Amino acid sequence: MTQAMASKVWAAHLLTLFPEMFPGPLGHSLAGRGLKKQLWSLDCHNIRDFATDKHANVDAPPFGGGHGMVMRPDVIGRAIEHLQDSLPDSHDTAFVYPSPRGRLLDQKMARQLSQKDGMVIVCGRYEGLDQRAIEHYQLEEVSIGDYVLSGGEQAAMVILDAVVRLLPGVMGKEISHLEDSFETGLLEHHHYTQPRDWKGLEPPEILLSGHHQNIAKWRAENARDITASRRPDLMAAYMAKKHLDTEDKD
Ligand code: ADE
């Protein structure tokens, strides 16, 4: 029995009008290797397959007028219910709707999603989903940033990439993501590699010293300096948490 069969495989289910966009970038590199090794699974369903009229319509003009089209709740509802029926009752699955109006994706959310059994992602197009479907199925709206994409598929890829790299076995060394930006609350330190002299530029001397303790100290300071200058908001949150942790210990 393979490792993937022995334990539950983290499962991504996508509802999309463009299933051919997947796995796309998720079929390469870390996520792609994980997919091939069955450390996670991806299945796509075409929302149009759940339309029932002869033109296979999935959208309609908004009530109240205005531009664009809105995705019909009856069509998306059939698609979601089809998935719900196919999921084991014991599975803890997140139902996510990528949307610029959603909660901003961060590392904490990615980690929480990776600890579930999987995710259903409903990809919107046009002006998005009828609000009744969002509320009826309690879809969690997740934004990947304060800008508007042309569809939920691109956002779904970003969300999935952030999540699947955290699944056990997907990264070479299981601990390697612990030093990533945001995992510590700070941005990551600078990195340097060969050649030692490039265009007359040398890496910081300390990194060539072989003194692991001093290197770790330099990296920690470097991470703090970078965070303070680039993301004062993160630095303030880091300092506040540190202060609380110290108080807890006292
Ligand atoms: N769909 C369109 N724009 C988006 C965004 N910024 N985040 C998530 N989904 C989206």
Coordinates of N, CA and C and ligand atoms in Angstrom, one line a residue:
M1 N 0.8 -1.2 0.0 CA 0.0 0.0 0.0 C 0.9 1.3 0.0
T2 N 0.6 2.2 -0.8 CA 1.4 3.4 -0.9 C 1.0 4.3 0.4
Q3 N 1.9 5.3 0.7 CA 1.7 6.2 1.8 C 0.3 6.9 1.6
A4 N 0.1 7.3 0.3 CA -1.1 8.1 0.0 C -2.4 7.3 0.3
M5 N -2.3 6.0 0.0 CA -3.5 5.1 0.3 C -3.7 4.8 1.8
A6 N -2.6 4.7 2.5 CA -2.6 4.4 3.9 C -3.3 5.5 4.7
S7 N -3.1 6.8 4.3 CA -3.7 7.9 5.0 C -4.6 8.6 4.1
K8 N -5.5 9.5 4.7 CA -6.4 10.3 3.8 C -5.6 11.2 3.0
V9 N -5.9 11.4 1.8 CA -5.1 12.3 0.9 C -5.9 13.7 1.0
W10 N -5.2 14.8 1.2 CA -5.8 16.1 1.2 C -6.4 16.3 -0.2
A11 N -7.7 16.6 -0.3 CA -8.4 16.6 -1.6 C -8.9 18.0 -1.9
A12 N -8.5 18.5 -3.1 CA -9.0 19.8 -3.6 C -10.1 19.4 -4.7
H13 N -11.3 20.1 -4.6 CA -12.3 19.9 -5.6 C -12.6 21.3 -6.1
L14 N -12.6 21.4 -7.4 CA -12.8 22.7 -8.0 C -14.1 22.7 -8.8
L15 N -14.9 23.8 -8.7 CA -16.0 24.0 -9.5 C -15.6 25.2 -10.4
T16 N -15.6 25.0 -11.7 CA -15.1 26.1 -12.6 C -15.7 26.0 -13.9
L17 N -15.7 27.1 -14.6 CA -16.2 27.1 -16.0 C -15.0 26.8 -17.0
F18 N -13.8 26.7 -16.4 CA -12.6 26.5 -17.2 C -11.7 25.4 -16.6
P19 N -12.3 24.2 -16.6 CA -11.5 23.1 -16.0 C -10.1 22.8 -16.7
E20 N -10.1 23.3 -18.0 CA -8.8 23.0 -18.7 C -7.7 23.9 -18.2
M21 N -8.0 24.9 -17.4 CA -6.9 25.7 -16.8 C -6.1 25.0 -15.7
F22 N -6.6 23.8 -15.3 CA -6.0 23.1 -14.2 C -5.4 21.8 -14.7
P23 N -4.3 21.3 -14.1 CA -3.6 21.8 -12.9 C -2.8 23.0 -13.2
G24 N -2.5 23.3 -14.5 CA -1.7 24.5 -14.9 C -0.5 24.6 -14.0
P25 N -0.2 25.7 -13.4 CA 1.1 25.8 -12.6 C 1.1 24.8 -11.4
L26 N 0.0 24.3 -11.0 CA 0.0 23.4 -9.9 C 0.5 22.0 -10.3
G27 N 0.6 21.8 -11.6 CA 1.2 20.5 -12.1 C 2.7 20.5 -12.1
H28 N 3.3 21.6 -11.7 CA 4.8 21.7 -11.8 C 5.4 21.9 -10.4
S29 N 6.7 21.8 -10.3 CA 7.5 22.1 -9.1 C 6.9 21.3 -7.9
L30 N 7.0 22.0 -6.8 CA 6.6 21.3 -5.5 C 5.2 20.8 -5.5
A31 N 4.2 21.6 -5.9 CA 2.8 21.2 -5.9 C 2.6 20.0 -6.9
G32 N 3.3 20.2 -8.0 CA 3.1 19.1 -9.1 C 3.7 17.8 -8.7
R33 N 4.9 17.9 -8.0 CA 5.5 16.6 -7.5 C 4.6 16.0 -6.5
G34 N 4.1 16.8 -5.6 CA 3.2 16.3 -4.6 C 1.9 15.6 -5.2
L35 N 1.4 16.2 -6.3 CA 0.3 15.7 -6.9 C 0.6 14.3 -7.5
K36 N 1.8 14.3 -8.2 CA 2.2 13.0 -8.8 C 2.4 11.9 -7.8
K37 N 2.9 12.3 -6.6 CA 3.2 11.4 -5.5 C 1.9 11.1 -4.7
Q38 N 0.8 11.6 -5.2 CA -0.5 11.5 -4.5 C -0.5 11.9 -3.0
L39 N 0.3 13.0 -2.8 CA 0.2 13.6 -1.4 C -1.0 14.5 -1.3
W40 N -1.5 14.9 -2.4 CA -2.8 15.6 -2.5 C -3.5 15.3 -3.8
S41 N -4.8 15.5 -3.9 CA -5.5 15.2 -5.1 C -6.3 16.5 -5.6
L42 N -6.5 16.5 -6.9 CA -7.2 17.6 -7.5 C -8.2 17.1 -8.5
D43 N -9.5 17.4 -8.2 CA -10.5 17.1 -9.3 C -11.3 18.3 -9.6
C44 N -11.6 18.5 -10.9 CA -12.2 19.6 -11.4 C -13.6 19.2 -12.0
H45 N -14.6 20.0 -11.7 CA -15.9 19.8 -12.3 C -16.3 21.1 -13.1
N46 N -16.9 20.8 -14.3 CA -17.3 22.0 -15.1 C -18.7 22.4 -14.6
I47 N -18.8 23.6 -14.2 CA -20.1 24.2 -13.6 C -21.2 24.0 -14.7
R48 N -20.8 24.2 -16.0 CA -21.7 24.2 -17.1 C -22.4 22.8 -17.2
D49 N -21.8 21.7 -16.7 CA -22.4 20.4 -16.7 C -23.7 20.4 -15.8
F50 N -23.8 21.4 -14.9 CA -24.9 21.4 -14.0 C -26.1 22.3 -14.5
A51 N -25.9 22.9 -15.7 CA -27.0 23.7 -16.3 C -28.0 22.8 -16.9
T52 N -29.3 23.2 -16.8 CA -30.3 22.3 -17.3 C -31.0 22.8 -18.6
D53 N -30.9 24.1 -18.9 CA -31.6 24.5 -20.1 C -30.8 24.2 -21.4
K54 N -31.5 24.3 -22.5 CA -30.8 23.8 -23.8 C -29.6 24.6 -24.2
H55 N -29.4 25.8 -23.7 CA -28.2 26.6 -24.0 C -27.1 26.4 -23.0
A56 N -27.4 25.6 -22.0 CA -26.4 25.4 -20.8 C -26.0 26.7 -20.2
N57 N -27.0 27.6 -20.0 CA -26.7 28.9 -19.3 C -26.3 28.7 -17.9
V58 N -25.3 29.4 -17.5 CA -24.8 29.4 -16.1 C -25.0 30.8 -15.5
D59 N -25.3 31.8 -16.3 CA -25.4 33.1 -15.7 C -26.6 33.8 -16.3
A60 N -27.0 35.0 -15.7 CA -28.1 35.8 -16.1 C -27.9 37.2 -15.7
P61 N -28.6 38.2 -16.3 CA -28.4 39.6 -16.0 C -28.8 39.8 -14.5
P62 N -28.2 40.8 -13.9 CA -28.5 41.1 -12.4 C -29.9 41.6 -12.3
F63 N -30.6 41.2 -11.2 CA -31.9 41.8 -10.9 C -31.6 43.3 -10.5
G64 N -32.4 44.2 -10.9 CA -32.2 45.6 -10.5 C -31.4 46.3 -11.6
G65 N -31.0 45.6 -12.6 CA -30.2 46.2 -13.7 C -28.7 46.3 -13.4
G66 N -28.0 46.9 -14.4 CA -26.6 47.1 -14.2 C -25.8 46.2 -15.2
H67 N -24.5 46.4 -15.2 CA -23.7 45.8 -16.2 C -23.3 44.3 -15.8
G68 N -22.9 43.6 -16.7 CA -22.4 42.2 -16.4 C -23.4 41.2 -16.2
M69 N -23.0 40.0 -15.9 CA -23.9 38.8 -15.6 C -23.5 38.3 -14.3
V70 N -24.5 37.6 -13.7 CA -24.3 37.0 -12.3 C -24.5 35.5 -12.5
M71 N -23.7 34.7 -11.8 CA -23.8 33.3 -11.9 C -25.0 32.8 -11.1
R72 N -25.8 31.9 -11.8 CA -27.1 31.5 -11.2 C -26.9 30.6 -10.0
P73 N -27.8 30.9 -8.9 CA -27.6 30.0 -7.7 C -28.1 28.6 -7.9
D74 N -29.1 28.4 -8.9 CA -29.6 27.0 -9.1 C -28.5 26.1 -9.7
V75 N -27.8 26.7 -10.6 CA -26.7 25.9 -11.3 C -25.6 25.6 -10.4
I76 N -25.1 26.6 -9.7 CA -24.0 26.4 -8.8 C -24.4 25.6 -7.6
G77 N -25.7 25.7 -7.2 CA -26.3 24.9 -6.1 C -26.2 23.4 -6.5
R78 N -26.6 23.1 -7.7 CA -26.6 21.6 -8.1 C -25.1 21.1 -8.1
A79 N -24.2 22.0 -8.5 CA -22.8 21.5 -8.5 C -22.3 21.3 -7.1
I80 N -22.6 22.2 -6.2 CA -22.1 22.1 -4.8 C -22.7 20.9 -4.2
E81 N -24.0 20.7 -4.4 CA -24.7 19.5 -3.7 C -24.2 18.2 -4.3
H82 N -23.8 18.2 -5.6 CA -23.2 17.0 -6.1 C -21.9 16.7 -5.4
L83 N -21.1 17.7 -5.2 CA -19.9 17.5 -4.4 C -20.1 17.1 -3.0
Q84 N -21.1 17.8 -2.4 CA -21.4 17.4 -0.9 C -21.8 16.0 -0.8
D85 N -22.6 15.5 -1.8 CA -23.0 14.1 -1.7 C -21.9 13.1 -1.9
S86 N -20.8 13.6 -2.6 CA -19.7 12.6 -2.9 C -18.6 12.6 -1.8
L87 N -18.7 13.6 -0.9 CA -17.7 13.7 0.2 C -18.1 12.8 1.4
P88 N -17.1 12.0 1.9 CA -17.4 11.2 3.1 C -17.9 12.2 4.3
D89 N -18.9 11.7 5.1 CA -19.4 12.5 6.2 C -18.3 13.0 7.1
S90 N -17.3 12.1 7.3 CA -16.3 12.3 8.3 C -15.3 13.4 7.8
H91 N -15.3 13.8 6.5 CA -14.4 14.7 6.0 C -14.6 16.2 6.5
D92 N -13.6 16.8 6.9 CA -13.7 18.2 7.3 C -13.2 19.0 6.1
T93 N -14.1 19.5 5.3 CA -13.8 20.2 4.1 C -14.2 21.7 4.1
A94 N -13.3 22.5 3.7 CA -13.6 24.0 3.7 C -14.2 24.3 2.3
F95 N -15.3 25.1 2.4 CA -16.0 25.5 1.2 C -15.6 27.0 0.9
V96 N -14.8 27.2 -0.1 CA -14.2 28.5 -0.3 C -14.7 29.1 -1.6
Y97 N -14.9 30.4 -1.6 CA -15.3 31.2 -2.8 C -14.3 32.3 -2.9
P98 N -13.3 32.2 -3.8 CA -12.4 33.3 -4.0 C -13.1 34.6 -4.5
S99 N -12.8 35.7 -3.8 CA -13.5 36.9 -4.1 C -12.7 38.1 -3.5
P100 N -12.7 39.2 -4.3 CA -11.9 40.4 -3.7 C -12.6 40.9 -2.5
R101 N -13.8 40.5 -2.2 CA -14.5 41.0 -1.0 C -14.2 40.2 0.2
G102 N -13.4 39.1 0.0 CA -13.3 38.1 1.1 C -12.2 38.5 2.1
R103 N -12.0 37.6 3.1 CA -10.9 37.7 4.1 C -9.6 37.5 3.4
L104 N -8.7 38.4 3.7 CA -7.4 38.3 3.0 C -6.6 37.0 3.4
L105 N -6.2 36.3 2.4 CA -5.4 35.1 2.6 C -4.1 35.4 3.3
D106 N -3.7 34.7 4.4 CA -2.4 34.9 4.9 C -1.9 33.5 5.3
Q107 N -0.7 33.5 5.8 CA 0.0 32.2 6.1 C -0.8 31.4 7.2
K108 N -1.4 32.1 8.1 CA -2.2 31.4 9.2 C -3.4 30.7 8.5
M109 N -4.1 31.4 7.6 CA -5.2 30.8 7.0 C -4.8 29.6 6.1
A110 N -3.6 29.8 5.4 CA -3.1 28.6 4.6 C -2.8 27.4 5.5
R111 N -2.2 27.7 6.6 CA -1.9 26.5 7.5 C -3.2 25.9 8.1
Q112 N -4.2 26.7 8.4 CA -5.5 26.1 8.9 C -6.1 25.3 7.8
L113 N -6.1 25.8 6.6 CA -6.7 25.0 5.5 C -6.0 23.7 5.2
S114 N -4.6 23.7 5.4 CA -3.8 22.5 5.2 C -4.1 21.5 6.3
Q115 N -4.7 21.9 7.4 CA -5.0 20.9 8.5 C -6.3 20.3 8.4
K116 N -7.1 20.8 7.4 CA -8.4 20.1 7.1 C -8.2 18.9 6.2
D117 N -9.3 18.3 5.8 CA -9.1 17.1 4.9 C -9.1 17.5 3.4
G118 N -9.5 18.8 3.2 CA -9.5 19.3 1.8 C -10.3 20.5 1.6
M119 N -10.5 20.9 0.4 CA -11.2 22.1 0.1 C -12.1 22.0 -1.1
V120 N -13.3 22.6 -1.1 CA -14.0 22.8 -2.3 C -13.8 24.3 -2.7
I121 N -13.4 24.6 -3.9 CA -13.3 26.0 -4.3 C -14.2 26.3 -5.4
V122 N -15.1 27.2 -5.2 CA -16.1 27.6 -6.2 C -15.5 28.8 -7.0
C123 N -15.2 28.6 -8.2 CA -14.5 29.7 -9.0 C -15.6 30.6 -9.7
G124 N -15.7 31.8 -9.4 CA -16.6 32.7 -10.0 C -16.1 33.4 -11.2
R125 N -16.9 33.7 -12.1 CA -16.6 34.5 -13.3 C -17.6 35.7 -13.4
Y126 N -17.5 36.5 -14.4 CA -18.5 37.6 -14.6 C -18.5 38.5 -13.3
E127 N -19.7 38.9 -12.9 CA -19.8 39.7 -11.7 C -19.8 38.9 -10.4
G128 N -19.7 37.6 -10.6 CA -19.6 36.7 -9.4 C -20.9 35.9 -9.2
L129 N -21.0 35.3 -8.0 CA -22.1 34.4 -7.6 C -23.3 35.2 -7.1
D130 N -24.5 34.7 -7.3 CA -25.7 35.2 -6.6 C -25.5 35.1 -5.1
Q131 N -25.7 36.1 -4.4 CA -25.5 36.2 -2.9 C -26.2 35.1 -2.2
R132 N -27.4 34.7 -2.7 CA -28.1 33.6 -2.0 C -27.3 32.3 -1.9
A133 N -26.6 32.0 -3.0 CA -25.8 30.8 -3.0 C -24.6 30.9 -2.0
I134 N -24.0 32.1 -1.9 CA -22.9 32.3 -1.0 C -23.4 32.0 0.4
E135 N -24.6 32.6 0.7 CA -25.1 32.5 2.1 C -25.6 31.1 2.4
H136 N -26.4 30.5 1.4 CA -27.0 29.2 1.7 C -26.0 28.1 2.0
Y137 N -24.9 28.1 1.2 CA -23.8 27.1 1.4 C -22.7 27.6 2.3
Q138 N -22.9 28.7 2.9 CA -21.9 29.3 3.8 C -20.5 29.2 3.3
L139 N -20.4 29.7 2.0 CA -19.1 29.7 1.4 C -18.2 30.8 2.1
E140 N -17.0 30.4 2.3 CA -16.0 31.4 3.0 C -15.4 32.2 1.9
E141 N -15.6 33.5 1.8 CA -15.0 34.3 0.8 C -13.6 34.6 1.2
V142 N -12.7 34.3 0.2 CA -11.2 34.5 0.5 C -10.7 35.4 -0.6
S143 N -10.0 36.5 -0.2 CA -9.3 37.3 -1.2 C -7.8 37.1 -1.2
I144 N -7.2 37.2 -2.4 CA -5.7 37.0 -2.4 C -5.1 38.4 -2.5
G145 N -5.8 39.5 -2.4 CA -5.2 40.8 -2.4 C -6.2 41.9 -2.9
D146 N -5.8 43.1 -2.7 CA -6.7 44.2 -3.0 C -6.5 44.6 -4.4
Y147 N -7.0 43.8 -5.3 CA -7.0 44.1 -6.7 C -8.0 43.1 -7.3
V148 N -8.5 43.4 -8.5 CA -9.5 42.5 -9.1 C -9.0 41.7 -10.3
L149 N -9.2 40.4 -10.2 CA -8.8 39.4 -11.2 C -10.0 39.2 -12.1
S150 N -9.7 38.6 -13.3 CA -10.8 38.3 -14.2 C -11.6 37.1 -13.8
G151 N -11.2 36.3 -12.8 CA -11.9 35.1 -12.4 C -11.3 34.5 -11.2
G152 N -12.1 33.6 -10.6 CA -11.6 33.0 -9.4 C -10.5 31.9 -9.6
E153 N -10.4 31.5 -10.8 CA -9.4 30.4 -11.1 C -8.0 30.7 -10.7
Q154 N -7.6 31.9 -11.1 CA -6.2 32.4 -10.7 C -6.0 32.4 -9.2
A155 N -7.1 33.0 -8.5 CA -7.0 33.0 -7.1 C -7.0 31.6 -6.5
A156 N -7.7 30.7 -7.0 CA -7.8 29.3 -6.5 C -6.4 28.7 -6.6
M157 N -5.7 29.0 -7.7 CA -4.3 28.5 -7.9 C -3.4 29.0 -6.8
V158 N -3.5 30.3 -6.5 CA -2.7 30.9 -5.5 C -3.0 30.2 -4.1
I159 N -4.3 30.2 -3.8 CA -4.7 29.6 -2.5 C -4.2 28.2 -2.4
L160 N -4.4 27.4 -3.4 CA -4.0 26.0 -3.4 C -2.5 25.8 -3.3
D161 N -1.7 26.7 -4.0 CA -0.3 26.6 -3.9 C 0.2 26.9 -2.5
A162 N -0.4 27.9 -1.8 CA 0.0 28.3 -0.5 C -0.3 27.1 0.5
V163 N -1.4 26.4 0.2 CA -1.8 25.3 1.1 C -1.1 24.0 0.9
V164 N -1.0 23.6 -0.3 CA -0.4 22.2 -0.5 C 1.1 22.1 -0.2
R165 N 1.8 23.3 -0.3 CA 3.2 23.2 0.0 C 3.4 22.9 1.5
L166 N 2.3 23.1 2.3 CA 2.4 22.9 3.8 C 2.1 21.4 4.1
L167 N 1.5 20.7 3.2 CA 1.1 19.3 3.5 C 2.3 18.4 3.8
P168 N 2.2 17.5 4.7 CA 3.4 16.6 5.0 C 3.9 15.9 3.8
G169 N 5.2 16.0 3.6 CA 5.9 15.3 2.5 C 6.0 16.2 1.2
V170 N 5.3 17.2 1.1 CA 5.3 18.0 -0.1 C 6.6 18.7 -0.3
M171 N 7.1 19.3 0.8 CA 8.4 20.0 0.8 C 9.5 18.9 1.1
G172 N 10.6 19.1 0.5 CA 11.7 18.1 0.8 C 11.9 17.8 2.2
K173 N 12.3 18.8 3.0 CA 12.5 18.7 4.4 C 11.2 19.2 5.1
E174 N 10.6 18.4 5.9 CA 9.3 18.7 6.5 C 9.4 20.1 7.3
I175 N 10.5 20.4 7.8 CA 10.6 21.6 8.6 C 11.0 22.8 7.7
S176 N 11.2 22.7 6.5 CA 11.9 23.8 5.7 C 11.0 25.0 5.6
H177 N 9.6 24.8 5.7 CA 8.8 26.0 5.6 C 8.7 26.8 6.9
L178 N 9.3 26.2 8.0 CA 9.2 27.0 9.2 C 10.0 28.3 9.2
E179 N 10.9 28.4 8.3 CA 11.7 29.6 8.2 C 11.2 30.5 7.1
D180 N 10.1 30.1 6.4 CA 9.5 31.0 5.4 C 9.1 32.3 6.0
S181 N 9.1 33.3 5.1 CA 8.5 34.6 5.5 C 7.1 34.3 6.0
F182 N 6.7 35.1 7.1 CA 5.4 35.0 7.7 C 5.3 33.9 8.7
E183 N 6.0 32.8 8.6 CA 5.8 31.7 9.6 C 6.3 32.1 10.9
T184 N 7.3 33.0 11.0 CA 7.8 33.5 12.2 C 7.2 34.8 12.6
G185 N 6.4 35.3 11.7 CA 5.8 36.7 11.9 C 6.7 37.7 11.3
L186 N 7.8 37.3 10.8 CA 8.8 38.3 10.1 C 9.0 37.9 8.7
L187 N 9.4 38.8 7.8 CA 9.8 38.5 6.5 C 11.2 37.7 6.6
E188 N 11.5 36.9 5.6 CA 12.7 36.1 5.6 C 13.9 37.0 5.4
H189 N 15.1 36.5 5.9 CA 16.4 37.2 5.7 C 16.8 37.0 4.2
H190 N 17.8 37.8 3.8 CA 18.4 37.7 2.5 C 19.1 36.4 2.3
H191 N 19.2 35.9 1.0 CA 19.9 34.7 0.7 C 21.1 35.0 -0.3
Y192 N 22.1 34.3 -0.2 CA 23.3 34.4 -1.1 C 23.8 33.1 -1.5
T193 N 24.4 32.9 -2.7 CA 25.0 31.7 -3.1 C 26.2 31.9 -4.0
Q194 N 26.7 30.9 -4.7 CA 27.8 30.9 -5.6 C 27.5 31.9 -6.8
P195 N 28.4 32.5 -7.5 CA 29.9 32.6 -7.1 C 30.1 33.6 -5.9
R196 N 31.2 33.4 -5.2 CA 31.5 34.2 -4.1 C 31.7 35.7 -4.5
D197 N 32.4 35.8 -5.6 CA 32.6 37.2 -6.2 C 31.8 37.3 -7.5
W198 N 30.7 38.1 -7.5 CA 29.9 38.3 -8.6 C 29.9 39.8 -8.9
K199 N 30.5 40.2 -10.1 CA 30.6 41.6 -10.5 C 31.2 42.4 -9.4
G200 N 32.2 41.8 -8.7 CA 32.9 42.6 -7.6 C 32.0 42.6 -6.3
L201 N 30.9 42.0 -6.3 CA 30.0 42.0 -5.1 C 30.2 40.7 -4.3
E202 N 30.4 40.9 -3.0 CA 30.6 39.7 -2.1 C 29.4 39.5 -1.2
P203 N 29.2 38.3 -0.7 CA 28.1 38.1 0.3 C 28.6 38.6 1.7
P204 N 27.8 38.9 2.6 CA 28.2 39.3 4.0 C 29.2 38.3 4.5
E205 N 30.4 38.8 5.0 CA 31.5 38.0 5.5 C 31.0 36.9 6.5
I206 N 30.1 37.2 7.3 CA 29.7 36.3 8.4 C 29.2 35.0 7.8
L207 N 28.5 35.0 6.6 CA 27.9 33.8 6.0 C 29.0 32.8 5.5
L208 N 30.3 33.3 5.4 CA 31.3 32.5 5.0 C 32.2 31.9 6.1
S209 N 31.8 32.4 7.4 CA 32.6 32.0 8.5 C 32.5 30.6 9.0
G210 N 31.3 30.0 8.7 CA 31.1 28.6 9.2 C 30.7 28.6 10.7
H211 N 30.5 29.8 11.2 CA 30.1 29.9 12.7 C 28.6 29.9 12.7
H212 N 28.0 28.7 13.0 CA 26.5 28.6 12.8 C 25.7 29.5 13.8
Q213 N 26.2 29.7 15.0 CA 25.5 30.6 15.9 C 25.5 32.0 15.4
N214 N 26.6 32.5 15.0 CA 26.7 33.9 14.5 C 25.9 34.1 13.2
I215 N 25.9 33.0 12.4 CA 25.1 33.1 11.2 C 23.6 33.2 11.5
A216 N 23.2 32.4 12.5 CA 21.8 32.4 12.9 C 21.4 33.8 13.4
K217 N 22.3 34.4 14.2 CA 22.1 35.7 14.8 C 22.0 36.7 13.7
W218 N 22.9 36.7 12.7 CA 22.9 37.7 11.6 C 21.6 37.6 10.9
R219 N 21.1 36.3 10.6 CA 19.9 36.1 9.9 C 18.7 36.7 10.6
A220 N 18.7 36.4 11.9 CA 17.5 36.9 12.7 C 17.5 38.4 12.7
E221 N 18.7 39.1 12.8 CA 18.7 40.5 12.8 C 18.3 41.1 11.4
N222 N 18.8 40.4 10.4 CA 18.5 40.8 9.0 C 17.0 40.7 8.8
A223 N 16.4 39.6 9.3 CA 14.9 39.5 9.1 C 14.2 40.6 9.8
R224 N 14.6 40.9 11.0 CA 14.0 42.0 11.7 C 14.1 43.4 11.0
D225 N 15.4 43.6 10.5 CA 15.6 44.9 9.8 C 14.7 45.0 8.5
I226 N 14.7 43.9 7.8 CA 13.9 43.9 6.5 C 12.4 44.2 6.8
T227 N 11.9 43.4 7.9 CA 10.5 43.6 8.2 C 10.2 45.0 8.7
A228 N 11.1 45.6 9.5 CA 10.8 46.9 10.0 C 10.8 47.9 8.9
S229 N 11.7 47.8 7.9 CA 11.8 48.8 6.9 C 10.7 48.6 5.8
R230 N 10.4 47.3 5.5 CA 9.4 47.1 4.4 C 8.0 47.0 4.9
R231 N 7.8 46.4 6.0 CA 6.4 46.1 6.5 C 6.3 46.5 8.0
P232 N 6.3 47.8 8.2 CA 6.1 48.3 9.6 C 4.9 47.7 10.3
D233 N 3.8 47.4 9.5 CA 2.6 46.8 10.1 C 2.9 45.4 10.7
L234 N 3.7 44.6 10.0 CA 4.1 43.2 10.5 C 5.0 43.3 11.7
M235 N 5.9 44.3 11.6 CA 6.9 44.5 12.7 C 6.1 44.8 14.0
A236 N 5.2 45.7 13.9 CA 4.4 46.2 15.1 C 3.7 45.0 15.6
A237 N 3.0 44.1 14.8 CA 2.3 43.0 15.2 C 3.3 42.0 15.9
Y238 N 4.5 41.8 15.3 CA 5.5 40.9 15.9 C 5.9 41.4 17.3
M239 N 6.2 42.7 17.4 CA 6.6 43.2 18.7 C 5.5 43.1 19.7
A240 N 4.3 43.3 19.3 CA 3.1 43.3 20.3 C 3.0 41.8 20.8
K241 N 3.2 40.8 19.9 CA 3.0 39.4 20.2 C 4.2 39.0 21.2
K242 N 5.4 39.5 20.9 CA 6.5 39.2 21.7 C 6.3 39.8 23.1
H243 N 5.8 41.0 23.1 CA 5.5 41.6 24.4 C 4.5 40.8 25.3
L244 N 3.5 40.3 24.6 CA 2.4 39.5 25.3 C 3.0 38.2 25.8
D245 N 3.9 37.5 24.9 CA 4.5 36.3 25.2 C 5.4 36.4 26.5
T246 N 6.1 37.6 26.5 CA 7.0 37.8 27.7 C 6.1 38.0 28.9
E247 N 5.0 38.7 28.8 CA 4.1 38.9 30.0 C 3.6 37.6 30.5
D248 N 3.2 36.7 29.5 CA 2.6 35.4 29.9 C 3.6 34.6 30.7
K249 N 4.9 34.8 30.3 CA 5.9 33.9 31.0 C 6.2 34.5 32.5
D250 N 5.9 35.8 32.7 CA 6.2 36.4 34.0 C 5.2 36.0 35.1
Ligands
ADE1 N1 -11.5 37.1 -7.9 C1 -11.3 38.3 -8.5 N2 -10.4 39.0 -7.8 C2 -10.0 38.3 -6.7 C3 -9.1 38.5 -5.7 N3 -8.4 39.6 -5.5 N4 -9.0 37.5 -4.7 C4 -9.8 36.4 -4.8 N5 -10.6 36.2 -5.8 C5 -10.8 37.1 -6.8

